[in-house]
mmCIF file with all atom_site columns, C-alpha atoms in Angstrom:
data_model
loop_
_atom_site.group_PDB
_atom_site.id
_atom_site.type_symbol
_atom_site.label_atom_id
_atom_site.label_alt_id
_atom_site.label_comp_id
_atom_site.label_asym_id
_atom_site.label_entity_id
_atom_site.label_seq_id
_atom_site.pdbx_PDB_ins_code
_atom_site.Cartn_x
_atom_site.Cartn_y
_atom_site.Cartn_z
_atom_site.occupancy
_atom_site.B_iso_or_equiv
_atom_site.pdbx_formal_charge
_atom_site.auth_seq_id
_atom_site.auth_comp_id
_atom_site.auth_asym_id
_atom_site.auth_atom_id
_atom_site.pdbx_PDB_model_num
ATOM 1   C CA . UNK Z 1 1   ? 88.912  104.490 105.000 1.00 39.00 ? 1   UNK Z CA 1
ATOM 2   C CA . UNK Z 1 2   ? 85.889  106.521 105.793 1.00 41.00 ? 2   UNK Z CA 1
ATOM 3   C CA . UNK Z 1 3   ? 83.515  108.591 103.147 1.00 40.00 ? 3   UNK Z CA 1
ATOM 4   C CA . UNK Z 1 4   ? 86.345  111.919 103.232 1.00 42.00 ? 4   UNK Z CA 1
ATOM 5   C CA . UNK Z 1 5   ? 89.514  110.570 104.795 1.00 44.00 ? 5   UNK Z CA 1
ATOM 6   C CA . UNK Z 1 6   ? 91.363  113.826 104.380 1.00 40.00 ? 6   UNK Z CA 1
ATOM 7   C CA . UNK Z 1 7   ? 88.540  116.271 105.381 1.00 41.00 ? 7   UNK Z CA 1
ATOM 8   C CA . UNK Z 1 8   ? 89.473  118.517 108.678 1.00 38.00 ? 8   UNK Z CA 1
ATOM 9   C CA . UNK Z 1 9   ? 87.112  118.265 111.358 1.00 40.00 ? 9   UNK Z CA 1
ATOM 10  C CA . UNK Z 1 10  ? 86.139  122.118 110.496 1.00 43.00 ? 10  UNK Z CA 1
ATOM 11  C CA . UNK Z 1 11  ? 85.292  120.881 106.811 1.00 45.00 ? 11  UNK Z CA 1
ATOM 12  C CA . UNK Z 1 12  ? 87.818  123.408 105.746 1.00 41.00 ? 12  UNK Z CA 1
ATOM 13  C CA . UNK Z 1 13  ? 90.140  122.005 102.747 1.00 47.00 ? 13  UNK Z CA 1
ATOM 14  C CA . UNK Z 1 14  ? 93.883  121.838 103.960 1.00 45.00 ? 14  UNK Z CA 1
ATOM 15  C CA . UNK Z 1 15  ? 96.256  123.692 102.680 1.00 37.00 ? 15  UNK Z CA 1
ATOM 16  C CA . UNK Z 1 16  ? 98.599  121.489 101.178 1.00 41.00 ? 16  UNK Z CA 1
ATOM 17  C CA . UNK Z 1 17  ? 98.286  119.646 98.402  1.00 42.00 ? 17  UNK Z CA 1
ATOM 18  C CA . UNK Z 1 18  ? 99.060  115.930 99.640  1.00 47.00 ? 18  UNK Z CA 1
ATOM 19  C CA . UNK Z 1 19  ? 98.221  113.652 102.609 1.00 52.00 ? 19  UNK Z CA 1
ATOM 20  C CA . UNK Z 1 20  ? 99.436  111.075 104.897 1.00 49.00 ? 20  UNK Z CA 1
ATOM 21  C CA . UNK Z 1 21  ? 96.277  108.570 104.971 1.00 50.00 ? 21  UNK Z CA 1
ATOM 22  C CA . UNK Z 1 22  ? 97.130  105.106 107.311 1.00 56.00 ? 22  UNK Z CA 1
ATOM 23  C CA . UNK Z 1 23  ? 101.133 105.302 105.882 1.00 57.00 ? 23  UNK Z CA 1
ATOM 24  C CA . UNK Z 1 24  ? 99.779  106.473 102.263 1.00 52.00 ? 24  UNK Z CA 1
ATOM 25  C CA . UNK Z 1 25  ? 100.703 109.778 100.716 1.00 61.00 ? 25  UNK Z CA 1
ATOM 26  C CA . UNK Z 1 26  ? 97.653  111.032 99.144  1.00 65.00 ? 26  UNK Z CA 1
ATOM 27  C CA . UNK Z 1 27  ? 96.322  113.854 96.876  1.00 76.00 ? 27  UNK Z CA 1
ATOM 28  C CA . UNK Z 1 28  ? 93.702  115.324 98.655  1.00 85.00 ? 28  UNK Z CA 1
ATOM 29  C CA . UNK Z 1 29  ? 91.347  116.549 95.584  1.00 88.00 ? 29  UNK Z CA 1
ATOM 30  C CA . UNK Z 1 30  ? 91.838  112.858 94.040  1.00 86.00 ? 30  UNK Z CA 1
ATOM 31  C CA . UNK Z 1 31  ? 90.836  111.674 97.457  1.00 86.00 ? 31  UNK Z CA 1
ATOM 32  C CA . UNK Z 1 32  ? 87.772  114.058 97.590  1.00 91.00 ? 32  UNK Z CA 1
ATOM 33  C CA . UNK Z 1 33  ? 86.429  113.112 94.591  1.00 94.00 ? 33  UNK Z CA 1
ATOM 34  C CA . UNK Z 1 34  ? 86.454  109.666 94.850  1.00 95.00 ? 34  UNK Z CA 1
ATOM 35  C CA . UNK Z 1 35  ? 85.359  109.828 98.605  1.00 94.00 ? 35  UNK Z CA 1
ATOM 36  C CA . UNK Z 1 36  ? 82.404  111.657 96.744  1.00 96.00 ? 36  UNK Z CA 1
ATOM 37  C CA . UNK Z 1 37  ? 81.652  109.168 93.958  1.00 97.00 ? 37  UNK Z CA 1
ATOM 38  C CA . UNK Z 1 38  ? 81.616  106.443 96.628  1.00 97.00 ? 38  UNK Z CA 1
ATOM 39  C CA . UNK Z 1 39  ? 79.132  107.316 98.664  1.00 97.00 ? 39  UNK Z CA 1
ATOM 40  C CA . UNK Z 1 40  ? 76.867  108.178 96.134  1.00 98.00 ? 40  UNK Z CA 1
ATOM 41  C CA . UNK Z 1 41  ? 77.829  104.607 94.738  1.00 98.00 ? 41  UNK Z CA 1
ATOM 42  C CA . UNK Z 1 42  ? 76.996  103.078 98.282  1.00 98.00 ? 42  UNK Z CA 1
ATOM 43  C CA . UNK Z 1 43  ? 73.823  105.049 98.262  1.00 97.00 ? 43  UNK Z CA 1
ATOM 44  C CA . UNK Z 1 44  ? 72.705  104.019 95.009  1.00 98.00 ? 44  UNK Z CA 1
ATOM 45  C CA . UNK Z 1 45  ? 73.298  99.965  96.467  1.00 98.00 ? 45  UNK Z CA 1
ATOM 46  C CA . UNK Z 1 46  ? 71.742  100.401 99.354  1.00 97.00 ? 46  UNK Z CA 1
ATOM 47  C CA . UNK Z 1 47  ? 68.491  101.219 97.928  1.00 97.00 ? 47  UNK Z CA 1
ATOM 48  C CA . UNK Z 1 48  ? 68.846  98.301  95.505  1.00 97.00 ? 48  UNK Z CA 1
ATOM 49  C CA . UNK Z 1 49  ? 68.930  96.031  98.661  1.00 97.00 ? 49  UNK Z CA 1
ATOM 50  C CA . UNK Z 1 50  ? 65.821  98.081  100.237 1.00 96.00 ? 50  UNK Z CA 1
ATOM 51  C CA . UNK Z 1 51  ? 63.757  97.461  97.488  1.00 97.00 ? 51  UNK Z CA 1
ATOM 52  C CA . UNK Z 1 52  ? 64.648  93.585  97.677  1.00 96.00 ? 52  UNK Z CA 1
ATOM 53  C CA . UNK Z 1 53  ? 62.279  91.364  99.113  1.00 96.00 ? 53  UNK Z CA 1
ATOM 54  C CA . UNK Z 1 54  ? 62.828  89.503  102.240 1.00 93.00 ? 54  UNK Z CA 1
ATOM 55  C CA . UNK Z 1 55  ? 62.070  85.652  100.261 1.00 94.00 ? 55  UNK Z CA 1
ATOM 56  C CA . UNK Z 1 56  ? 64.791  86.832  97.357  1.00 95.00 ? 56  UNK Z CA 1
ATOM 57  C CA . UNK Z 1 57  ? 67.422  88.307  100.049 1.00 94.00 ? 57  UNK Z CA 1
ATOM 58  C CA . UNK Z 1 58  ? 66.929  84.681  101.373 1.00 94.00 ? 58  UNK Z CA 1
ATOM 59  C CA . UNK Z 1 59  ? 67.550  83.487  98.635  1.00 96.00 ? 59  UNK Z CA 1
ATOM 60  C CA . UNK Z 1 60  ? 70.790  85.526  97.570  1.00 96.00 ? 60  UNK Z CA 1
ATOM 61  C CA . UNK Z 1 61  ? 72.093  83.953  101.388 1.00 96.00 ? 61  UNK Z CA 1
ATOM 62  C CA . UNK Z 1 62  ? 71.141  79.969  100.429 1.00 96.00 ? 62  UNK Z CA 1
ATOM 63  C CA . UNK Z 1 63  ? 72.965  80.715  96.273  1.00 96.00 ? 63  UNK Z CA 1
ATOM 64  C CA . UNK Z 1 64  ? 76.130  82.201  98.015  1.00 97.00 ? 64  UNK Z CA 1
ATOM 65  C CA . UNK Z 1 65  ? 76.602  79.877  101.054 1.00 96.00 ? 65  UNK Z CA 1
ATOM 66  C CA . UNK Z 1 66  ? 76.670  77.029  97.842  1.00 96.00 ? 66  UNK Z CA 1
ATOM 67  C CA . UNK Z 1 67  ? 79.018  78.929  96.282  1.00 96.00 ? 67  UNK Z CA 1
ATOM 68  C CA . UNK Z 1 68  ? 81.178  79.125  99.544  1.00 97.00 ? 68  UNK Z CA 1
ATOM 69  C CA . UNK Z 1 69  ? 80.908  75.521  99.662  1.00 95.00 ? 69  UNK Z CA 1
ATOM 70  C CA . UNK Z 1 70  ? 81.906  74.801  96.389  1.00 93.00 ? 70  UNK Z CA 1
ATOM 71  C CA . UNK Z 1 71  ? 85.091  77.652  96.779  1.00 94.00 ? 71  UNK Z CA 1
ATOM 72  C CA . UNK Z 1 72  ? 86.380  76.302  99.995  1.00 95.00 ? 72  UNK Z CA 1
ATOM 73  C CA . UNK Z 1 73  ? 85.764  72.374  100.118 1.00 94.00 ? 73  UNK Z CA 1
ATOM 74  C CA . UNK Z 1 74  ? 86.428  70.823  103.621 1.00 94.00 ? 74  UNK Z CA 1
ATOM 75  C CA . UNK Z 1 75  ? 86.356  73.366  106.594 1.00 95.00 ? 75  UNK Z CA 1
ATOM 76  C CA . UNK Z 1 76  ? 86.975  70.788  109.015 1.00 96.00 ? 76  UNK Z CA 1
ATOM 77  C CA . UNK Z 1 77  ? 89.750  72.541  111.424 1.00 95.00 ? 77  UNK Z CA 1
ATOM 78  C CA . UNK Z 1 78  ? 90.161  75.833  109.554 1.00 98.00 ? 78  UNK Z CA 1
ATOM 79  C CA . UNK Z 1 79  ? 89.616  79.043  111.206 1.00 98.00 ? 79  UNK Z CA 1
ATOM 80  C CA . UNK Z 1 80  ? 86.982  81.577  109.463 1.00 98.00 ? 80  UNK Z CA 1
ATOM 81  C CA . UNK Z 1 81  ? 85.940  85.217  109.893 1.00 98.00 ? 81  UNK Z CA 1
ATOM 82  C CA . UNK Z 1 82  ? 82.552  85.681  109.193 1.00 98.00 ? 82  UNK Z CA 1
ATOM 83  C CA . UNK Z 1 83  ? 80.242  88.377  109.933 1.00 98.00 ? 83  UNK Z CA 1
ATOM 84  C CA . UNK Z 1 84  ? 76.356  89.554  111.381 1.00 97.00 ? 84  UNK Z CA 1
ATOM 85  C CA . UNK Z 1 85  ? 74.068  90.738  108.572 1.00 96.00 ? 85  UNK Z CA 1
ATOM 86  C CA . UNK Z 1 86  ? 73.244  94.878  109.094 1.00 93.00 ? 86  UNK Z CA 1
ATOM 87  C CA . UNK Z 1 87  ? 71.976  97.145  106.407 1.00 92.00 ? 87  UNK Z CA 1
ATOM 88  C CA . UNK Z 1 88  ? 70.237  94.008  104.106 1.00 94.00 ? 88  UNK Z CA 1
ATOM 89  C CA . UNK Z 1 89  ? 73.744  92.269  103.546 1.00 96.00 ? 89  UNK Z CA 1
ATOM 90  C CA . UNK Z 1 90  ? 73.536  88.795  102.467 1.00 97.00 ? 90  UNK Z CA 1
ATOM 91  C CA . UNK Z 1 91  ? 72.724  86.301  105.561 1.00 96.00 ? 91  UNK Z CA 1
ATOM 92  C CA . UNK Z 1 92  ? 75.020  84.006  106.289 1.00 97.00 ? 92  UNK Z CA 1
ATOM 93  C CA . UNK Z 1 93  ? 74.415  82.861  109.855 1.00 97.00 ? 93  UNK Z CA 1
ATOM 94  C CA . UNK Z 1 94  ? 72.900  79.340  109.064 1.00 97.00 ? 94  UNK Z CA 1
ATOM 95  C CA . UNK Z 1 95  ? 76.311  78.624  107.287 1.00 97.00 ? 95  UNK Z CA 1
ATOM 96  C CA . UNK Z 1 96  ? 78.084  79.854  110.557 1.00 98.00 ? 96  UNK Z CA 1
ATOM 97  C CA . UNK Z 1 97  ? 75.876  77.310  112.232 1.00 98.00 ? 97  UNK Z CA 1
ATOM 98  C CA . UNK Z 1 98  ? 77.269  74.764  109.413 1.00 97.00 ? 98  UNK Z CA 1
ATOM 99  C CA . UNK Z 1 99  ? 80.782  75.383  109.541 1.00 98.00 ? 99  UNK Z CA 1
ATOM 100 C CA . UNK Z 1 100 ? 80.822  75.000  112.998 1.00 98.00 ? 100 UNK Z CA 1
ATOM 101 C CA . UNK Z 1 101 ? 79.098  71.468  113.571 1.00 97.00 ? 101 UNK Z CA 1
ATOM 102 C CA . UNK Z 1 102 ? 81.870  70.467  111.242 1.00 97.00 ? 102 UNK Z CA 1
ATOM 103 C CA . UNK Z 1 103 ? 84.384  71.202  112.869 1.00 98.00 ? 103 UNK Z CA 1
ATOM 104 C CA . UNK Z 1 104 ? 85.574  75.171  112.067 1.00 98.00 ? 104 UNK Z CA 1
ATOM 105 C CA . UNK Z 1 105 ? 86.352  77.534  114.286 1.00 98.00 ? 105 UNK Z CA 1
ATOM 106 C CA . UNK Z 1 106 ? 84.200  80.795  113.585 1.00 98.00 ? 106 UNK Z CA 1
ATOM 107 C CA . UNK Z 1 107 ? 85.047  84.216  114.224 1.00 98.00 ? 107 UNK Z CA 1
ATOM 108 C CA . UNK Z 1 108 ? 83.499  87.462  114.299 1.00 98.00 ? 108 UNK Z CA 1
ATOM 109 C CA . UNK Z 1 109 ? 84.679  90.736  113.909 1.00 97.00 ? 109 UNK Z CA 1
ATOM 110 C CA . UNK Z 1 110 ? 84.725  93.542  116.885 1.00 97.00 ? 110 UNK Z CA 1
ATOM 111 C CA . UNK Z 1 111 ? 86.248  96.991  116.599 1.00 95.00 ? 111 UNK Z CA 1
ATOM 112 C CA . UNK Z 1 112 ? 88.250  97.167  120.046 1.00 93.00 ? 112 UNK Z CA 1
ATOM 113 C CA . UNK Z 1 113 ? 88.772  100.968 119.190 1.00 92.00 ? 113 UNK Z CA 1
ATOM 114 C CA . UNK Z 1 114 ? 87.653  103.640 116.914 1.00 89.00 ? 114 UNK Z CA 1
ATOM 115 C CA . UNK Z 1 115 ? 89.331  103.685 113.709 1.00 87.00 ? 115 UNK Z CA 1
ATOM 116 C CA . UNK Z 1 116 ? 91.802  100.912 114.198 1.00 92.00 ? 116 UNK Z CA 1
ATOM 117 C CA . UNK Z 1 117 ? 92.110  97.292  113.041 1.00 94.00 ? 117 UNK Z CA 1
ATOM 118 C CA . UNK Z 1 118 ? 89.296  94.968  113.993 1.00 96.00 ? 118 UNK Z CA 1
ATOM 119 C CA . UNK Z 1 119 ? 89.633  92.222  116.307 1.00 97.00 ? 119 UNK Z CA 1
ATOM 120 C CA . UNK Z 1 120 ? 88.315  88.390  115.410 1.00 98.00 ? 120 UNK Z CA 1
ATOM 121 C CA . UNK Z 1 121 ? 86.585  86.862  118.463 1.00 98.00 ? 121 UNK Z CA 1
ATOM 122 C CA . UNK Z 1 122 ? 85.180  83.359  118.655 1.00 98.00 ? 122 UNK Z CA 1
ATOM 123 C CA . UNK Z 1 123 ? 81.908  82.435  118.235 1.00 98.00 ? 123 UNK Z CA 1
ATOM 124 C CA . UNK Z 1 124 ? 79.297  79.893  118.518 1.00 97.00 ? 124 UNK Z CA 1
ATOM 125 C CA . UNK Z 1 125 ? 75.520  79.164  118.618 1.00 97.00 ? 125 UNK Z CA 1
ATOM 126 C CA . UNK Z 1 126 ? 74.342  80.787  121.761 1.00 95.00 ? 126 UNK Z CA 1
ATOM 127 C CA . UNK Z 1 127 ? 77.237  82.070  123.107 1.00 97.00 ? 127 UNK Z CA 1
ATOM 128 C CA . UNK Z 1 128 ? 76.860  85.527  124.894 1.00 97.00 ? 128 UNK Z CA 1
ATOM 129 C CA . UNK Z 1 129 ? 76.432  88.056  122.720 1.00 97.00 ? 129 UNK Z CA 1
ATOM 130 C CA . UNK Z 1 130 ? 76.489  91.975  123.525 1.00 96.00 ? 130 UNK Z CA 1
ATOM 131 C CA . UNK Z 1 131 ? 75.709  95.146  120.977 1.00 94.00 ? 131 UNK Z CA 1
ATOM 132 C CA . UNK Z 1 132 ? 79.464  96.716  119.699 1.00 91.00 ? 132 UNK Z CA 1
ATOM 133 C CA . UNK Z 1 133 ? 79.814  99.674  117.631 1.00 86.00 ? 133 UNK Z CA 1
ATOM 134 C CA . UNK Z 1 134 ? 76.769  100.645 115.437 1.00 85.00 ? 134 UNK Z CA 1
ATOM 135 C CA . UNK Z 1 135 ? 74.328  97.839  117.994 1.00 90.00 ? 135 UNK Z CA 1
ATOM 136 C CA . UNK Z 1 136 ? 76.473  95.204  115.686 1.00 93.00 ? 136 UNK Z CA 1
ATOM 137 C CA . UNK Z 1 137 ? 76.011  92.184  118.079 1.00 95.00 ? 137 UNK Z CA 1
ATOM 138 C CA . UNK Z 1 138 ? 79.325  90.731  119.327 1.00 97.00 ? 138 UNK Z CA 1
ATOM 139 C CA . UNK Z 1 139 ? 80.787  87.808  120.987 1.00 97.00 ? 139 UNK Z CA 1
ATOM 140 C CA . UNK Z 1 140 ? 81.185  88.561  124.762 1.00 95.00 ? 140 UNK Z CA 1
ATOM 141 C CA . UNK Z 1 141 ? 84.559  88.332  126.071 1.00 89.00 ? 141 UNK Z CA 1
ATOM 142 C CA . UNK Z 1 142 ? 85.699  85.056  124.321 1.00 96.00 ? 142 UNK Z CA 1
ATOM 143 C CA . UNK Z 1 143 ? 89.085  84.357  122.914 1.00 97.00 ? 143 UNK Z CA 1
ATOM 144 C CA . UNK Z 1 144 ? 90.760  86.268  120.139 1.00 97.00 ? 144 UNK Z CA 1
ATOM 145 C CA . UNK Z 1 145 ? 92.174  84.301  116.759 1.00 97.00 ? 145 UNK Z CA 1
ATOM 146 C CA . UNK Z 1 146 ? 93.722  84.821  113.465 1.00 97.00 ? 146 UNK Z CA 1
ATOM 147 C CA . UNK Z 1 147 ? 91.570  83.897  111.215 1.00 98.00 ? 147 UNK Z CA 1
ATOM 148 C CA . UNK Z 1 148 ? 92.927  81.790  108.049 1.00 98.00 ? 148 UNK Z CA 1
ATOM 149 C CA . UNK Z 1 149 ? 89.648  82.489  105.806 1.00 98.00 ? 149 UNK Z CA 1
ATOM 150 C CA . UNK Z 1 150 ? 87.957  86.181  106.131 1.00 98.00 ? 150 UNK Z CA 1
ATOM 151 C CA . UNK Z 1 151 ? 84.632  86.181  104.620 1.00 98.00 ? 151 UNK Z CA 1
ATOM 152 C CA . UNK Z 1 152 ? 83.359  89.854  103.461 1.00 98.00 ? 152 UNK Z CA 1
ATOM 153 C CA . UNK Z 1 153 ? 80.681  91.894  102.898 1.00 97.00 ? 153 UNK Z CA 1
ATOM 154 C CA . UNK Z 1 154 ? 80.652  93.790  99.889  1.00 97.00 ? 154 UNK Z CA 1
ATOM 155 C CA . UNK Z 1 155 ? 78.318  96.520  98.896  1.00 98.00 ? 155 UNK Z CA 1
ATOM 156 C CA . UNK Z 1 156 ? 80.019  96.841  95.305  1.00 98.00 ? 156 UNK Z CA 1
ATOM 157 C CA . UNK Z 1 157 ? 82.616  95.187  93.551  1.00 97.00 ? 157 UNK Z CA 1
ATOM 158 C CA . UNK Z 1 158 ? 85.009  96.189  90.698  1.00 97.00 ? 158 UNK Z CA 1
ATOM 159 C CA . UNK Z 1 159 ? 86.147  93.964  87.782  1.00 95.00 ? 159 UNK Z CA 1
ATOM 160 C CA . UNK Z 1 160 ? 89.503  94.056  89.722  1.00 95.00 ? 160 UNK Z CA 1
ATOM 161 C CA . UNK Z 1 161 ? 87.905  92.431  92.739  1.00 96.00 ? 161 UNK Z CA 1
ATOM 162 C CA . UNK Z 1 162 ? 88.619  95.651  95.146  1.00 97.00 ? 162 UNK Z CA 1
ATOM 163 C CA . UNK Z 1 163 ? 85.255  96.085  97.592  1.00 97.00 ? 163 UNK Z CA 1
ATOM 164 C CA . UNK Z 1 164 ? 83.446  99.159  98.135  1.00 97.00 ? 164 UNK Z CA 1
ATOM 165 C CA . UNK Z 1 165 ? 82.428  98.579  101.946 1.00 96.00 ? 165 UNK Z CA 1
ATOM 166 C CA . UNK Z 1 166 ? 80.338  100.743 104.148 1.00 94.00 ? 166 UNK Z CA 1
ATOM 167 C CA . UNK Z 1 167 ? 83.302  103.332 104.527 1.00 92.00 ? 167 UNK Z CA 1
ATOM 168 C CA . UNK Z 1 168 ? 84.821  102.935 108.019 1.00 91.00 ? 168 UNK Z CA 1
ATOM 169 C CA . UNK Z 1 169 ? 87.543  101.021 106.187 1.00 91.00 ? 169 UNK Z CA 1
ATOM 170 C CA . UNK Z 1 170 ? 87.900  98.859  109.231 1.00 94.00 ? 170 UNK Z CA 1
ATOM 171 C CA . UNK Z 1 171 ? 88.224  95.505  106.987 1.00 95.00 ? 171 UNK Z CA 1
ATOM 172 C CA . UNK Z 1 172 ? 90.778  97.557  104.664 1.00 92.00 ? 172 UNK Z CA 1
ATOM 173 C CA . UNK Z 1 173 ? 92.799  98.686  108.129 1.00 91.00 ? 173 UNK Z CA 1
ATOM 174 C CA . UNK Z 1 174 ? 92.970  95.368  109.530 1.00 96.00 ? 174 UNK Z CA 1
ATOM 175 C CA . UNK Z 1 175 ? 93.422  92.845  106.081 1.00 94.00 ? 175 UNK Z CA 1
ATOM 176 C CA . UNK Z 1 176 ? 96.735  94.454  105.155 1.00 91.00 ? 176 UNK Z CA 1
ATOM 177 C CA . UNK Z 1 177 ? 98.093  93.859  109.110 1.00 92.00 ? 177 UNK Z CA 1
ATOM 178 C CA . UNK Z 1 178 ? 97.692  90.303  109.465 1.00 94.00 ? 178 UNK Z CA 1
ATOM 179 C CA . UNK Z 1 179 ? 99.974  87.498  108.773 1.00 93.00 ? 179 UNK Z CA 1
ATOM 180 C CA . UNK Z 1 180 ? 100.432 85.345  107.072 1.00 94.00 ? 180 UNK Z CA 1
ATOM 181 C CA . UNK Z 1 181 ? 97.794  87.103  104.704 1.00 94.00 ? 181 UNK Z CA 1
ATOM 182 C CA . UNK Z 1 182 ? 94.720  85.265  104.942 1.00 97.00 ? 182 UNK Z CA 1
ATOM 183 C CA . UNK Z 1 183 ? 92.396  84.308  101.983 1.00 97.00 ? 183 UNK Z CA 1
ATOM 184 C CA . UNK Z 1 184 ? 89.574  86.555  101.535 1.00 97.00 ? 184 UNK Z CA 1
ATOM 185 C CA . UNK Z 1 185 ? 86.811  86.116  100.390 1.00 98.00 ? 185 UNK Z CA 1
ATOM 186 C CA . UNK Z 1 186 ? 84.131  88.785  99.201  1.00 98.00 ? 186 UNK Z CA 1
ATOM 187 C CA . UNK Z 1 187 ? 80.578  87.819  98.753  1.00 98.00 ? 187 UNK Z CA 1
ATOM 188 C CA . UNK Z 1 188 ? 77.557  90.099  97.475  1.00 97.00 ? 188 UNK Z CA 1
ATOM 189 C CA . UNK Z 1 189 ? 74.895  90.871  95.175  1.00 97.00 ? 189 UNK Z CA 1
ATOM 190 C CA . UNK Z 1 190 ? 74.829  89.912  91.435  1.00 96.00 ? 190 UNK Z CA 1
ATOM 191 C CA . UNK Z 1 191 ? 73.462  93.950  91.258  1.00 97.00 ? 191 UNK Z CA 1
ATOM 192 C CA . UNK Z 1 192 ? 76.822  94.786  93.361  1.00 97.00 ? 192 UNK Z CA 1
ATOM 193 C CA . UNK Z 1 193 ? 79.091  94.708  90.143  1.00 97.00 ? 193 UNK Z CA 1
ATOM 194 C CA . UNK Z 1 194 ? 80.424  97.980  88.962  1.00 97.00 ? 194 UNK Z CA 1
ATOM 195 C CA . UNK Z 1 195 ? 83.323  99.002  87.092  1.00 96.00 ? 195 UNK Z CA 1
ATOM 196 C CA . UNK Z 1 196 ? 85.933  100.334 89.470  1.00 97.00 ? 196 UNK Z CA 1
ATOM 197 C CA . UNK Z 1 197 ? 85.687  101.781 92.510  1.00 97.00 ? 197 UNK Z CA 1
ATOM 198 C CA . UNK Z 1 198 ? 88.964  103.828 91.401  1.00 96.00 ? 198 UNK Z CA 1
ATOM 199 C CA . UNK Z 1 199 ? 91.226  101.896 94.048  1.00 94.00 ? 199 UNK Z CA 1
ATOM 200 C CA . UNK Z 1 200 ? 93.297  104.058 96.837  1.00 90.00 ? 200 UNK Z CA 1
ATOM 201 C CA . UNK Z 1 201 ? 96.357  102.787 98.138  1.00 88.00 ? 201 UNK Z CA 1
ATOM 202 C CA . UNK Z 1 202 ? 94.775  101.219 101.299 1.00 87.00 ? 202 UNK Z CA 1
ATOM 203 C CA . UNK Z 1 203 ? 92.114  99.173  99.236  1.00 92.00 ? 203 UNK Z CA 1
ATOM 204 C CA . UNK Z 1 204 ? 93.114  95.549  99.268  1.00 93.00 ? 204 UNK Z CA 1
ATOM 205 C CA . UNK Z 1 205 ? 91.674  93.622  96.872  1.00 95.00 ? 205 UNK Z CA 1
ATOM 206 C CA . UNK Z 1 206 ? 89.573  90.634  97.546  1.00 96.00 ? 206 UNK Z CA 1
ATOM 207 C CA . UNK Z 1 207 ? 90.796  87.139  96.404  1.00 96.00 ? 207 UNK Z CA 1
ATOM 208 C CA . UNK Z 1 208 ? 87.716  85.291  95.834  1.00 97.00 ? 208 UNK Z CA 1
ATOM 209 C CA . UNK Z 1 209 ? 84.385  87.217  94.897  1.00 97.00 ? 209 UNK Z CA 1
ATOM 210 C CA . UNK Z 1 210 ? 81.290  85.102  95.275  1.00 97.00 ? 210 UNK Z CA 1
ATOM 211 C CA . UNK Z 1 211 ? 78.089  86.973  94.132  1.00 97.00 ? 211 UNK Z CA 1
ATOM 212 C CA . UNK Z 1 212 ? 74.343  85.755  94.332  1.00 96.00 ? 212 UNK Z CA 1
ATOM 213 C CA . UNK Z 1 213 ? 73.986  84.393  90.835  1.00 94.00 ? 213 UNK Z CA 1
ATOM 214 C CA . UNK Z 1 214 ? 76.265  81.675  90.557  1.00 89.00 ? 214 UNK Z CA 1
ATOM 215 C CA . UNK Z 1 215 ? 79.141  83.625  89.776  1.00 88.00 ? 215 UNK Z CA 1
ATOM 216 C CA . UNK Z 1 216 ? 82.591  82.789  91.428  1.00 87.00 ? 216 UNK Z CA 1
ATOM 217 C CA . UNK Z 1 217 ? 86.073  85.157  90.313  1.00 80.00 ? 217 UNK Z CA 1
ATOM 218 C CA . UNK Z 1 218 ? 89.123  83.936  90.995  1.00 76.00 ? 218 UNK Z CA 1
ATOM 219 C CA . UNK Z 1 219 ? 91.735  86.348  90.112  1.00 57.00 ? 219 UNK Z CA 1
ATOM 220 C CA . UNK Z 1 220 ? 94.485  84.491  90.827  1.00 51.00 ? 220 UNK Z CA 1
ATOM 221 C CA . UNK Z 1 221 ? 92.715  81.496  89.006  1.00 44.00 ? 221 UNK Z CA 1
ATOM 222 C CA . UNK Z 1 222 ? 91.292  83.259  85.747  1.00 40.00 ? 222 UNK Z CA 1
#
């Protein structure tokens, strides 16, 4: 969801002491407060990736598109949601090229419309590509797929594998819609780890968390 899901567009508090947030009954100071806590979280990360420099961010992209290899063996014929780098997130566009000379199908994701789920377009080196939402680039007007792998950004990550994103909640919005469920796969930072993110309802958490060190959780392995 975004930074204050339950804030009126005023900024006056509501009245009443609970919520309906995307189907979830909320409480709406609960929901403040850890609105609050996030961002500063996200802040906090954000300058972490600032400060990095460009050769270790490079780096970080090469140590987790090993570990991707490594967690999903052959992608030969499977259908993957990836994503284009903004705000210093790990790099992953030469495994895009990869996975696609070996046969995957690769998705992006484009936000149709404002605060609903995301669609997964197909793409491929130098297809047509026009700025979405935020000047994210997007594939132009090629087909839509389900994707059976979603790869995702994380900006933190809590020892229960639930993501702190960039607060649209767009990925959250659109992972719990799709099925069959597909496996998804968080990747990040080795400085992205953080105790909890104090879940909401409409956080999903991730299967697979791949960070930049080396380090691969399974929860439904471990």
């Amino acid at each position: 969801m975004a930074d204050d899901p339950i804030s009126t567009p005023g900024g006056e508090d509501p009245c009443f002491g609970h919520r309906l947030v995307d189907g979830h009954l909320v409480d709406c100071e609960t929901a403040r407060d850890v609105a609050r806590f996030r961002k500063a979280e996200r802040e906090r990360l954000y300058a972490l990736r600032r400060a990095m420099p460009v050769g270790d961010r490079e780096a970080c992209g090469r140590a987790i598109t090993e570990g991707l290899g490594r967690t999903l063996g052959p992608i030969a014929d499977r259908t993957v949601a990836v994503y284009w780098p903004i705000r210093g997130e790990p790099d992953l566009r030469p495994w895009m090229r990869e996975i696609h000379e070996a046969g995957a199908s690769v998705l992006l994701p484009v936000v149709e419309t404002r605060d609903a789920p995301l669609t997964f377009r197909r793409w491929e080196p130098g297809c047509r590509m026009v700025r979405g939402l935020w000047d994210i680039p997007v594939p132009d007007g090629t087909d839509a797929a389900r994707p059976e792998i979603v790869v995702v950004p994380l900006v933190g990550v809590d020892a229960e594998s639930y993501r702190l994103g960039n607060g649209g909640g767009y990925y959250d919005r659109t992972l719990v819609r799709i099925e069959p469920r597909p496996q998804i796969v968080g990747i990040g930072y080795a400085f992205s780890r953080m105790p909890t993110i104090f879940p909401m309802p409409w956080d999903v958490p991730m299967d697979t968390v791949i960070l930049d060190d080396g380090k691969i959780r399974n929860p439904q392995v471990a």
